[in-house]
Amino acid sequence: MAILIMFNQADPKLLKVHLKLSIDCPEVRIYPDVGDKDDIKCIILWKQDVGLLDVYPNLRMIASYGAGIENIINDPSLPKDVPVTRFIDDTLSNQMAEFVLGSILNYRLNLTLYRELQASSNWSCKNIKKGKNVTILGMGELGKTTAKLLHLNGYAVSGWSRSEKKNQSIKNYFGNKQLNLSLVNADIVVCLLPLTPETKFILNKNLFNILKKGAYLINVGRGDHLVEEDLLDALYHEKLSGALLDVYSKEPLPTDHIFWKHPKIHMTPHISSPTDKEKVARQILDNYARIKVGEEPINQVNPKRFY
Ligand code: GLV
């Protein structure tokens, strides 16, 4: 009985160390040192190479190392009858909320701009940007917590989701028909959607055209939510005043990508809400204990809904 870790762009050895701190941890193997495939009961994945999952006859659980699961669901070798779980945790939601609040404050208070002006000894005072209407696209765990923190900080928050949600203190919108309505008053739009066939490329010119001139975009969902050309166009025509991007279609973003040097794009390297290794290790081992005695793991995703 063993757990297998298959990672790209995260350190499998570090997760193994955290798993091994618990006395209930079984043997942990790191791909490609798989050993006897019959031993593998659980696989932990992050941005894995696709096509490698259907060769483990005793597999009982596939666990995402993060909140997102699109890489797993889109893997053609994903066995149909094996439950897929994702990481759901307060630390993840709170970090995301803090990151979004910090990004908004940085934008409204011109903090990065002052740092740049400092380089040329330029004493120049700017106005605080006024609009405090924020629309959050995606009202799952991360969206809900972010909405709450922004509300507590005096922002007027609207939330849009696929199905109806009732969150206090924010304006709730749902379904395709209400998407435009949720966006017309937004000064700042935050994308926290899961990546699904319906939400892929949702941040496109049609959506940007609905916004007030000069709105600000924060994408902390996935790179493939965004049509890059449409963003560049909206920035050029000043439809959008700027964008903060934490996620990209290709990660790490190639060094010759136009975003790196764009004066209106603030980039961060997919760090808005890093997985807490200690917590994810505990959550996976608890689920491992469940599958060992034939119980269902918690935090399962619905592969048909992509989250
Ligand atoms: C990070 O992007 C995650 O999916 O947890």
CSV table of C-alpha atoms and ligand atoms in Angstrom, one decimal, residues 46-47 64-70 86-87 92 96 142 220-222 246-247 251 270-275, ligand 1:
chain,number,residue,atom,x,y,z
A,46,TRP,CA,-0.2,18.8,-9.5
A,47,LYS,CA,0.1,19.8,-13.2
A,64,SER,CA,-5.4,17.4,-6.1
A,65,TYR,CA,-2.6,19.2,-4.3
A,66,GLY,CA,-4.5,22.4,-4.8
A,67,ALA,CA,-8.0,23.8,-5.2
A,68,GLY,CA,-8.0,23.5,-8.9
A,69,ILE,CA,-8.7,20.2,-10.6
A,70,GLU,CA,-8.9,21.0,-14.3
A,86,ARG,CA,-9.4,18.7,-4.0
A,87,PHE,CA,-7.8,20.8,-1.3
A,92,LEU,CA,-6.3,28.8,1.2
A,96,MET,CA,-6.7,34.4,-1.4
A,142,LEU,CA,-12.4,31.3,-2.3
A,220,VAL,CA,-6.6,34.9,-9.8
A,221,GLY,CA,-8.6,32.0,-11.4
A,222,ARG,CA,-6.8,30.4,-14.3
A,246,ASP,CA,-1.5,35.9,-11.1
A,247,VAL,CA,-2.3,33.0,-13.5
A,251,GLU,CA,3.2,28.7,-16.6
A,270,HIS,CA,0.8,32.2,-9.4
A,271,ILE,CA,1.3,32.9,-5.7
A,272,SER,CA,-2.1,34.3,-4.7
A,273,SER,CA,-2.9,31.3,-2.6
A,274,PRO,CA,-0.2,28.7,-2.1
A,275,THR,CA,-1.2,25.3,-0.7
B,1,GLV,C1,-4.0,27.0,-7.0
B,1,GLV,O1,-4.0,27.6,-8.0
B,1,GLV,C2,-4.9,26.0,-6.6
B,1,GLV,O2,-5.6,25.4,-7.5
B,1,GLV,O3,-4.9,25.6,-5.4
